[in-house]
Short mmCIF file of C-alpha atoms and ligand atoms in Angstrom, two decimals:
data_model
loop_
_atom_site.label_atom_id
_atom_site.label_comp_id
_atom_site.label_asym_id
_atom_site.label_seq_id
_atom_site.Cartn_x
_atom_site.Cartn_y
_atom_site.Cartn_z
CA MET A 114 47.81 -0.84 -26.55
CA GLN A 115 49.75 -1.56 -23.40
CA ILE A 116 49.98 1.51 -21.15
CA PRO A 117 53.63 2.42 -20.59
CA GLY A 118 54.78 3.27 -17.07
CA PHE A 119 55.52 6.89 -16.20
CA ASP A 120 56.62 9.15 -13.37
CA PHE A 121 54.89 12.52 -13.41
CA GLN A 122 55.64 15.24 -10.93
CA PRO A 123 54.04 18.60 -11.65
CA ARG A 124 56.69 21.13 -10.66
CA THR A 125 55.33 24.38 -12.04
CA ARG A 126 52.41 26.24 -10.55
CA PHE A 127 50.22 27.84 -13.23
CA VAL A 128 48.68 31.25 -12.63
CA PHE A 129 46.53 31.98 -15.65
CA GLY A 130 44.31 34.88 -16.64
CA ALA A 131 44.16 38.38 -18.07
CA GLY A 132 45.91 40.74 -15.65
CA SER A 133 47.70 37.94 -13.77
CA VAL A 134 51.04 39.67 -14.40
CA ASP A 135 50.02 42.13 -11.66
CA ARG A 136 50.51 39.29 -9.17
CA VAL A 137 54.24 38.83 -9.85
CA GLY A 138 55.26 40.97 -6.84
CA GLU A 139 53.00 39.10 -4.44
CA LEU A 140 54.03 35.70 -5.84
CA ALA A 141 57.76 36.50 -5.77
CA HIS A 142 57.41 37.78 -2.21
CA ALA A 143 55.67 34.56 -1.19
CA SER A 144 58.58 32.62 -2.72
CA GLY A 145 60.90 34.41 -0.28
CA ALA A 146 62.26 37.02 -2.68
CA ARG A 147 63.95 40.21 -1.48
CA HIS A 148 65.93 41.17 -4.58
CA VAL A 149 64.72 40.03 -7.99
CA LEU A 150 66.67 39.78 -11.25
CA LEU A 151 64.32 40.54 -14.15
CA VAL A 152 65.62 38.88 -17.33
CA THR A 153 64.08 40.27 -20.51
CA ASP A 154 64.91 41.92 -23.85
CA ALA A 155 64.81 45.42 -25.30
CA GLY A 156 61.59 44.80 -27.26
CA ILE A 157 59.73 43.81 -24.10
CA VAL A 158 61.04 46.91 -22.32
CA ALA A 159 59.83 49.05 -25.26
CA ALA A 160 56.40 47.35 -25.13
CA GLY A 161 56.08 48.49 -21.50
CA HIS A 162 55.87 44.97 -20.05
CA ALA A 163 59.11 45.26 -18.04
CA ALA A 164 57.87 48.45 -16.36
CA HIS A 165 54.64 46.64 -15.54
CA VAL A 166 56.55 43.88 -13.75
CA GLN A 167 58.86 46.37 -12.02
CA ARG A 168 55.84 48.25 -10.64
CA SER A 169 54.35 45.06 -9.24
CA LEU A 170 57.68 44.10 -7.61
CA ALA A 171 58.04 47.58 -6.11
CA ALA A 172 54.49 47.43 -4.73
CA ALA A 173 55.50 44.22 -2.90
CA HIS A 174 58.55 46.09 -1.50
CA LEU A 175 61.02 44.02 -3.50
CA ARG A 176 64.26 45.31 -4.96
CA ALA A 177 64.69 44.67 -8.68
CA THR A 178 67.63 44.63 -11.08
CA THR A 179 66.91 44.32 -14.79
CA PHE A 180 68.96 42.51 -17.43
CA ASP A 181 67.38 43.48 -20.78
CA ARG A 182 69.93 42.01 -23.17
CA ALA A 183 68.46 38.54 -23.81
CA ARG A 184 68.90 37.69 -27.51
CA GLU A 185 67.21 35.31 -29.91
CA ASN A 186 68.98 31.93 -29.70
CA PRO A 187 70.96 33.05 -26.63
CA THR A 188 74.62 32.14 -26.47
CA THR A 189 76.97 31.35 -23.61
CA ARG A 190 78.18 34.95 -23.79
CA CYS A 191 74.65 36.28 -23.30
CA VAL A 192 74.32 34.03 -20.22
CA ASP A 193 77.72 35.18 -18.88
CA ASP A 194 76.64 38.83 -19.24
CA CYS A 195 73.44 38.05 -17.34
CA VAL A 196 75.37 36.23 -14.58
CA ALA A 197 77.70 39.23 -14.16
CA VAL A 198 74.71 41.53 -13.60
CA ALA A 199 73.10 39.05 -11.17
CA LYS A 200 76.30 38.62 -9.16
CA ALA A 201 76.96 42.35 -8.91
CA ALA A 202 73.43 42.95 -7.66
CA GLY A 203 73.29 40.06 -5.17
CA ILE A 204 69.87 38.83 -6.26
CA ASP A 205 67.97 35.91 -4.70
CA THR A 206 65.13 35.28 -7.19
CA ILE A 207 64.88 35.32 -10.99
CA VAL A 208 61.92 36.43 -13.10
CA GLY A 209 62.04 35.66 -16.84
CA LEU A 210 59.83 37.90 -18.98
CA GLY A 211 59.59 37.43 -22.75
CA GLY A 212 59.83 34.67 -25.32
CA GLY A 213 61.87 31.48 -25.16
CA SER A 214 65.13 33.43 -25.38
CA SER A 215 64.49 35.33 -22.14
CA MET A 216 63.48 32.09 -20.42
CA ASP A 217 66.58 30.26 -21.64
CA THR A 218 68.85 33.12 -20.59
CA ALA A 219 67.21 33.23 -17.16
CA LYS A 220 67.57 29.48 -16.69
CA GLY A 221 71.16 29.49 -17.97
CA CYS A 222 71.98 32.27 -15.51
CA ASN A 223 70.43 30.24 -12.68
CA PHE A 224 72.65 27.22 -13.51
CA ILE A 225 75.91 29.24 -13.40
CA LEU A 226 74.94 31.47 -10.51
CA THR A 227 74.11 28.57 -8.19
CA ASN A 228 76.34 25.76 -9.47
CA GLY A 229 79.34 27.66 -10.91
CA GLY A 230 81.42 26.63 -13.93
CA ARG A 231 80.23 27.27 -17.47
CA MET A 232 77.19 26.34 -19.54
CA GLN A 233 79.06 23.51 -21.30
CA ASP A 234 79.31 21.72 -17.92
CA TYR A 235 75.51 21.28 -17.85
CA TRP A 236 74.97 20.08 -21.41
CA GLY A 237 72.96 16.88 -20.96
CA VAL A 238 70.66 15.69 -18.21
CA GLY A 239 70.83 16.40 -14.47
CA LYS A 240 74.39 17.75 -14.28
CA ALA A 241 73.69 20.40 -11.60
CA THR A 242 74.28 19.27 -8.01
CA LYS A 243 73.19 22.28 -5.94
CA PRO A 244 69.70 23.75 -5.62
CA MET A 245 68.86 26.76 -7.78
CA LEU A 246 67.19 30.09 -7.03
CA PRO A 247 63.41 30.41 -7.29
CA PHE A 248 62.48 31.19 -10.90
CA LEU A 249 59.20 32.72 -12.09
CA ALA A 250 58.42 32.67 -15.82
CA ILE A 251 56.16 35.16 -17.60
CA PRO A 252 55.86 34.37 -21.32
CA THR A 253 54.95 37.15 -23.77
CA THR A 254 54.72 34.81 -26.76
CA ALA A 255 52.50 31.76 -27.22
CA GLY A 256 54.97 29.25 -28.56
CA THR A 257 57.96 27.67 -26.88
CA GLY A 258 56.29 26.43 -23.69
CA SER A 259 59.66 27.09 -22.05
CA GLU A 260 57.81 28.35 -18.97
CA CYS A 261 57.02 24.75 -18.02
CA GLN A 262 60.17 22.98 -19.16
CA SER A 263 63.25 21.96 -17.21
CA ALA A 264 65.64 22.73 -20.07
CA ALA A 265 67.84 25.69 -20.92
CA LEU A 266 68.76 25.86 -24.61
CA ILE A 267 72.00 27.79 -24.94
CA ALA A 268 74.23 28.02 -28.02
CA ASP A 269 78.01 27.81 -27.71
CA GLU A 270 79.31 31.31 -28.57
CA GLN A 271 82.13 29.85 -30.71
CA THR A 272 80.65 26.78 -32.39
CA HIS A 273 76.95 27.85 -32.42
CA GLN A 274 76.16 24.33 -31.26
CA LYS A 275 72.87 24.47 -29.38
CA MET A 276 73.27 22.80 -26.01
CA ALA A 277 70.20 21.38 -24.24
CA CYS A 278 70.90 21.60 -20.51
CA LEU A 279 68.19 19.64 -18.71
CA ASP A 280 67.65 19.63 -14.99
CA PRO A 281 64.41 19.61 -12.99
CA LYS A 282 66.01 22.16 -10.65
CA CYS A 283 65.98 24.88 -13.33
CA ILE A 284 62.25 24.69 -14.01
CA ALA A 285 60.04 27.67 -13.16
CA ARG A 286 58.30 27.40 -9.79
CA ILE A 287 55.51 29.56 -11.12
CA ALA A 288 54.41 30.31 -14.68
CA ILE A 289 52.32 33.46 -14.90
CA LEU A 290 50.22 33.16 -18.06
CA ASP A 291 48.72 36.53 -18.87
CA PRO A 292 47.28 36.68 -22.40
CA THR A 293 47.25 40.51 -22.44
CA LEU A 294 51.07 40.37 -22.66
CA THR A 295 50.86 38.41 -25.91
CA LEU A 296 48.80 41.09 -27.68
CA SER A 297 52.00 43.03 -28.43
CA GLN A 298 53.60 40.25 -30.49
CA PRO A 299 54.36 41.45 -34.03
CA PRO A 300 52.40 39.40 -36.66
CA ARG A 301 55.53 37.55 -37.73
CA VAL A 302 56.26 36.46 -34.15
CA THR A 303 52.63 35.41 -33.61
CA ALA A 304 52.87 33.22 -36.71
CA ASP A 305 56.31 31.72 -36.05
CA THR A 306 55.75 30.94 -32.38
CA GLY A 307 52.18 29.72 -33.00
CA ILE A 308 53.37 27.22 -35.61
CA ASP A 309 56.05 26.08 -33.18
CA ALA A 310 53.40 25.43 -30.51
CA ILE A 311 51.26 23.44 -32.96
CA ALA A 312 54.33 21.44 -34.00
CA HIS A 313 55.06 20.71 -30.33
CA ALA A 314 51.55 19.30 -29.90
CA VAL A 315 51.89 17.12 -33.01
CA GLU A 316 55.43 15.86 -32.37
CA THR A 317 54.85 15.03 -28.71
CA ALA A 318 51.74 13.00 -29.61
CA VAL A 319 53.81 10.29 -31.33
CA THR A 320 57.21 10.14 -29.59
CA THR A 321 58.56 6.91 -28.17
CA LYS A 322 58.35 8.50 -24.70
CA ARG A 323 54.67 9.43 -24.92
CA THR A 324 52.44 8.40 -22.01
CA PRO A 325 48.68 8.66 -21.43
CA LEU A 326 49.43 11.80 -19.44
CA SER A 327 51.59 13.51 -22.07
CA LEU A 328 48.97 12.60 -24.69
CA MET A 329 46.37 14.43 -22.65
CA TYR A 330 48.48 17.59 -22.87
CA SER A 331 49.29 17.04 -26.57
CA GLY A 332 45.62 16.59 -27.46
CA GLU A 333 44.40 19.60 -25.50
CA ALA A 334 47.27 21.74 -26.79
CA PHE A 335 46.55 20.79 -30.40
CA LYS A 336 42.83 21.40 -30.00
CA LEU A 337 43.35 24.84 -28.44
CA CYS A 338 46.10 25.99 -30.81
CA VAL A 339 44.88 24.70 -34.13
CA ARG A 340 41.55 26.49 -33.60
CA ALA A 341 42.90 29.69 -32.06
CA PHE A 342 45.78 30.11 -34.52
CA PRO A 343 43.72 31.38 -37.49
CA GLU A 344 41.90 33.73 -35.12
CA VAL A 345 45.06 35.36 -33.72
CA VAL A 346 46.57 35.66 -37.21
CA LEU A 347 43.46 37.29 -38.68
CA ASN A 348 42.42 39.24 -35.60
CA PRO A 349 45.51 39.94 -33.45
CA ASN A 350 43.55 41.85 -30.78
CA ASP A 351 41.19 38.96 -30.00
CA LEU A 352 42.13 38.49 -26.33
CA GLU A 353 40.04 35.33 -25.96
CA ALA A 354 41.86 33.67 -28.89
CA ARG A 355 45.20 34.90 -27.52
CA ALA A 356 44.30 33.29 -24.18
CA ARG A 357 43.55 29.94 -25.80
CA MET A 358 46.75 30.15 -27.82
CA LEU A 359 48.85 30.90 -24.71
CA LEU A 360 47.27 28.10 -22.69
CA GLY A 361 47.66 25.70 -25.61
CA ALA A 362 51.34 26.59 -26.00
CA SER A 363 51.91 25.94 -22.28
CA PHE A 364 50.09 22.61 -22.47
CA ALA A 365 52.31 21.71 -25.42
CA GLY A 366 55.27 22.66 -23.21
CA MET A 367 53.97 20.26 -20.55
CA ALA A 368 53.72 17.58 -23.23
CA ILE A 369 57.37 18.15 -24.21
CA GLU A 370 58.42 18.01 -20.56
CA ASN A 371 56.87 14.55 -20.36
CA SER A 372 57.40 13.04 -23.81
CA MET A 373 60.20 14.98 -25.60
CA LEU A 374 60.12 15.94 -29.30
CA GLY A 375 60.73 14.31 -32.66
CA ALA A 376 62.36 14.47 -36.06
CA ALA A 377 60.83 17.77 -37.26
CA HIS A 378 62.73 19.52 -34.47
CA ALA A 379 65.87 17.47 -35.18
CA ALA A 380 65.70 18.46 -38.87
CA ALA A 381 64.89 22.10 -38.08
CA ASN A 382 67.84 22.84 -35.82
CA PRO A 383 70.58 22.55 -38.49
CA LEU A 384 68.51 24.86 -40.76
CA THR A 385 68.48 27.47 -37.99
CA ALA A 386 72.18 26.99 -37.23
CA HIS A 387 73.36 27.28 -40.87
CA TYR A 388 70.82 29.57 -42.50
CA GLY A 389 69.39 31.54 -39.60
CA ILE A 390 65.88 30.29 -40.40
CA VAL A 391 63.63 31.20 -37.47
CA HIS A 392 62.85 28.14 -35.32
CA GLY A 393 59.08 28.06 -35.93
CA GLU A 394 59.57 28.47 -39.69
CA ALA A 395 62.14 25.70 -39.85
CA VAL A 396 59.94 23.34 -37.84
CA GLY A 397 56.87 24.24 -39.93
CA LEU A 398 58.80 23.53 -43.13
CA MET A 399 59.84 20.06 -42.03
CA LEU A 400 56.76 18.92 -40.09
CA PRO A 401 54.49 17.67 -42.94
CA HIS A 402 57.38 15.67 -44.43
CA VAL A 403 58.19 14.12 -41.06
CA ILE A 404 54.51 13.21 -40.51
CA ARG A 405 54.32 11.44 -43.89
CA PHE A 406 57.54 9.59 -43.10
CA ASN A 407 56.41 8.58 -39.59
CA ALA A 408 52.91 7.61 -40.76
CA GLU A 409 54.34 4.77 -42.85
CA ASP A 410 54.47 2.98 -39.52
CA ALA A 411 50.97 1.69 -38.70
CA ALA A 412 51.08 2.37 -34.94
CA THR A 413 52.30 5.94 -35.52
CA ARG A 414 49.64 6.49 -38.17
CA ALA A 415 47.09 5.44 -35.56
CA ALA A 416 48.61 7.90 -33.06
CA TYR A 417 48.32 10.79 -35.55
CA ALA A 418 44.73 9.74 -36.28
CA GLU A 419 44.00 9.74 -32.56
CA LEU A 420 45.37 13.30 -32.26
CA ALA A 421 43.24 14.44 -35.20
CA ARG A 422 40.15 12.93 -33.58
CA ALA A 423 40.97 14.40 -30.15
CA ALA A 424 41.01 17.87 -31.71
CA ASP A 425 37.90 17.24 -33.82
CA VAL A 426 40.01 17.64 -36.94
CA ALA A 427 38.78 14.16 -37.83
CA GLY A 428 35.62 12.37 -36.75
CA VAL A 429 35.32 9.07 -34.87
CA GLY A 430 34.06 7.45 -38.08
CA ASP A 431 37.19 8.34 -40.07
CA ASP A 432 39.65 5.50 -40.50
CA HIS A 433 43.34 6.11 -39.71
CA GLU A 434 44.29 6.90 -43.32
CA HIS A 435 41.54 9.45 -43.75
CA ALA A 436 42.14 10.99 -40.31
CA LEU A 437 45.82 11.36 -41.21
CA GLU A 438 44.98 13.14 -44.46
CA LEU A 439 42.62 15.47 -42.58
CA LEU A 440 45.38 16.22 -40.08
CA LEU A 441 47.84 17.03 -42.86
CA ALA A 442 45.27 19.16 -44.68
CA ARG A 443 44.62 21.17 -41.51
CA LEU A 444 48.34 21.66 -40.99
CA GLU A 445 48.79 22.79 -44.62
CA ASN A 446 45.99 25.22 -43.95
CA VAL A 447 47.60 26.81 -40.87
CA LEU A 448 51.06 26.81 -42.47
CA ASN A 449 49.73 28.67 -45.51
CA LEU A 450 47.85 31.07 -43.25
CA ALA A 451 51.08 31.74 -41.36
CA SER A 452 52.71 32.96 -44.59
CA LEU A 453 55.74 30.81 -43.90
CA PRO A 454 58.15 29.71 -46.62
CA ARG A 455 57.06 26.22 -47.60
CA VAL A 456 60.04 24.99 -49.60
CA LEU A 457 63.73 25.17 -48.73
CA VAL A 458 64.73 27.02 -51.92
CA ASP A 459 62.68 29.97 -50.66
CA CYS A 460 64.96 30.11 -47.61
CA GLY A 461 68.24 30.26 -49.49
CA VAL A 462 69.18 26.68 -48.60
CA ASP A 463 71.74 25.13 -50.93
CA PRO A 464 70.82 21.55 -52.03
CA GLU A 465 74.54 20.75 -51.85
CA ALA A 466 74.32 21.19 -48.10
CA ILE A 467 71.90 18.27 -47.65
CA PRO A 468 74.54 15.72 -46.57
CA THR A 469 75.87 18.10 -43.88
CA LEU A 470 72.37 19.00 -42.68
CA ALA A 471 71.37 15.32 -42.58
CA GLU A 472 74.52 14.45 -40.63
CA GLU A 473 73.77 17.11 -38.03
CA ALA A 474 70.06 16.30 -37.83
CA GLY A 475 70.94 12.70 -37.02
CA ARG A 476 73.04 13.88 -34.10
CA GLN A 477 70.21 15.96 -32.59
CA TRP A 478 69.03 14.64 -29.29
CA THR A 479 65.34 14.94 -30.19
CA ALA A 480 65.84 12.56 -33.13
CA SER A 481 66.21 9.73 -30.64
CA PHE A 482 62.58 10.09 -29.48
CA ASN A 483 61.04 10.01 -32.95
CA PRO A 484 58.68 7.04 -33.35
CA ARG A 485 60.63 5.77 -36.38
CA ALA A 486 64.41 5.53 -36.12
CA LEU A 487 66.10 7.72 -38.72
CA THR A 488 69.37 7.19 -40.53
CA ARG A 489 71.31 9.99 -42.21
CA ASP A 490 69.75 8.89 -45.50
CA HIS A 491 66.27 9.27 -44.04
CA PHE A 492 67.03 12.85 -43.03
CA ALA A 493 68.55 13.53 -46.46
CA ASN A 494 65.30 12.30 -48.05
CA LEU A 495 63.25 14.54 -45.76
CA TYR A 496 65.33 17.58 -46.78
CA ARG A 497 65.06 16.62 -50.45
CA ALA A 498 61.29 16.39 -50.09
CA ALA A 499 61.29 19.85 -48.51
CA PHE A 500 62.84 21.24 -51.71
CA GLU A 501 59.91 20.12 -53.83
CA PRO A 502 56.60 21.95 -53.79
CA ARG A 503 53.74 19.49 -53.32
CA GLY A 504 51.23 21.79 -54.95
CA ASN A 505 49.21 22.54 -51.82
CA GLU A 506 51.37 25.47 -50.72
CA ALA A 507 49.81 28.92 -50.95
CA PRO A 508 50.99 30.86 -54.02
CA VAL A 509 54.07 33.00 -53.47
CA SER A 510 52.17 36.29 -53.66
CA THR A 511 50.06 35.45 -50.63
CA ARG A 512 53.03 34.40 -48.63
CA ALA A 513 55.01 37.56 -49.23
CA ARG A 514 57.47 37.79 -46.43
CA ARG A 515 56.75 40.37 -43.80
CA ARG A 516 60.16 40.47 -42.21
CA GLU A 517 60.06 42.18 -38.90
CA THR A 518 62.59 42.26 -36.16
CA HIS A 519 62.17 39.49 -33.66
CA SER A 520 62.65 41.21 -30.39
CA HIS A 521 60.59 38.71 -28.47
ZN1 ZN B 867 59.96 24.12 -31.06
#
């Protein structure tokens, strides 16, 4: 295979390890901070993590103002509320603490605070002209990889259209990866975000934008996450497994930053927009169908096989077809373990909605990086396939839904 050209500039410093959150004050101070805006949500405050960060900032003699109203799938209104708090306080540095929603809110706030206007102005790539404030990201979930991505995902308050606002200026200067913070994730969040991280590793490994460098991150991310996932689900207090999961999710984030995503994410977004299906669940539902579709292409099948071998899911002696089946079997295994719904009927999706969903999936930006080009009919077929049990899903009783509030 010819090696494609690439341009890789690492922009985010990684500070990894149990207890590393204690360094946030020192690190913010070294970035020139005097007054920090802490962007987080109520669940993280209740878990005691916000107080932890506030103590570290105070110890470094930094002023801190907290915005604790980040919401799942943050909207333009959530960002506007955050900007109002930031402006009133006169902050000079932003710390995001939480899941992807806190990170997106923090980044969205940074766009408006430094460049003015409204979120819609930055929908697309590189629309900001002025430099942004230093941003430090502290994830409390192992999933989105948002801590190493130069994108803010903000939904339009009116239309619920999710806008991807990409700009290298909004990326975190420092990602503090402290696995102890992820111990407080409720089981449902561990499962949903973990599946999302695994899907990131798989999708990035085959995109049209993949490079040898992004593949390195995809392979490592998949290896770390696919092994650690069963451990964190079955033994949530296993700090070592949590650490591997967090690192794997960040590596998957690095892979996305360098190779984008594919059709499972494109197909998942309309399901979240119309039916409120949690992102990781929607992606997990669509992923096996997208893999089977993509693997009809020989080069993509080889890329999946390569990923399976890199993670020791398949051996060097397995041919592409067998390696692909082993990859799918392993994914079925983790999806069943995650107790996710495996067919769309279980999520209240109306089959009549398929044409609308397919239309919207085709318009998703990530669809353009999928290794096989997809028409609306292709997406419709993928959704139809997701209505039919394949027989390898766990029985309903073992995937009884454990609905818990997603505060982070
Ligand atoms: Zn995702």
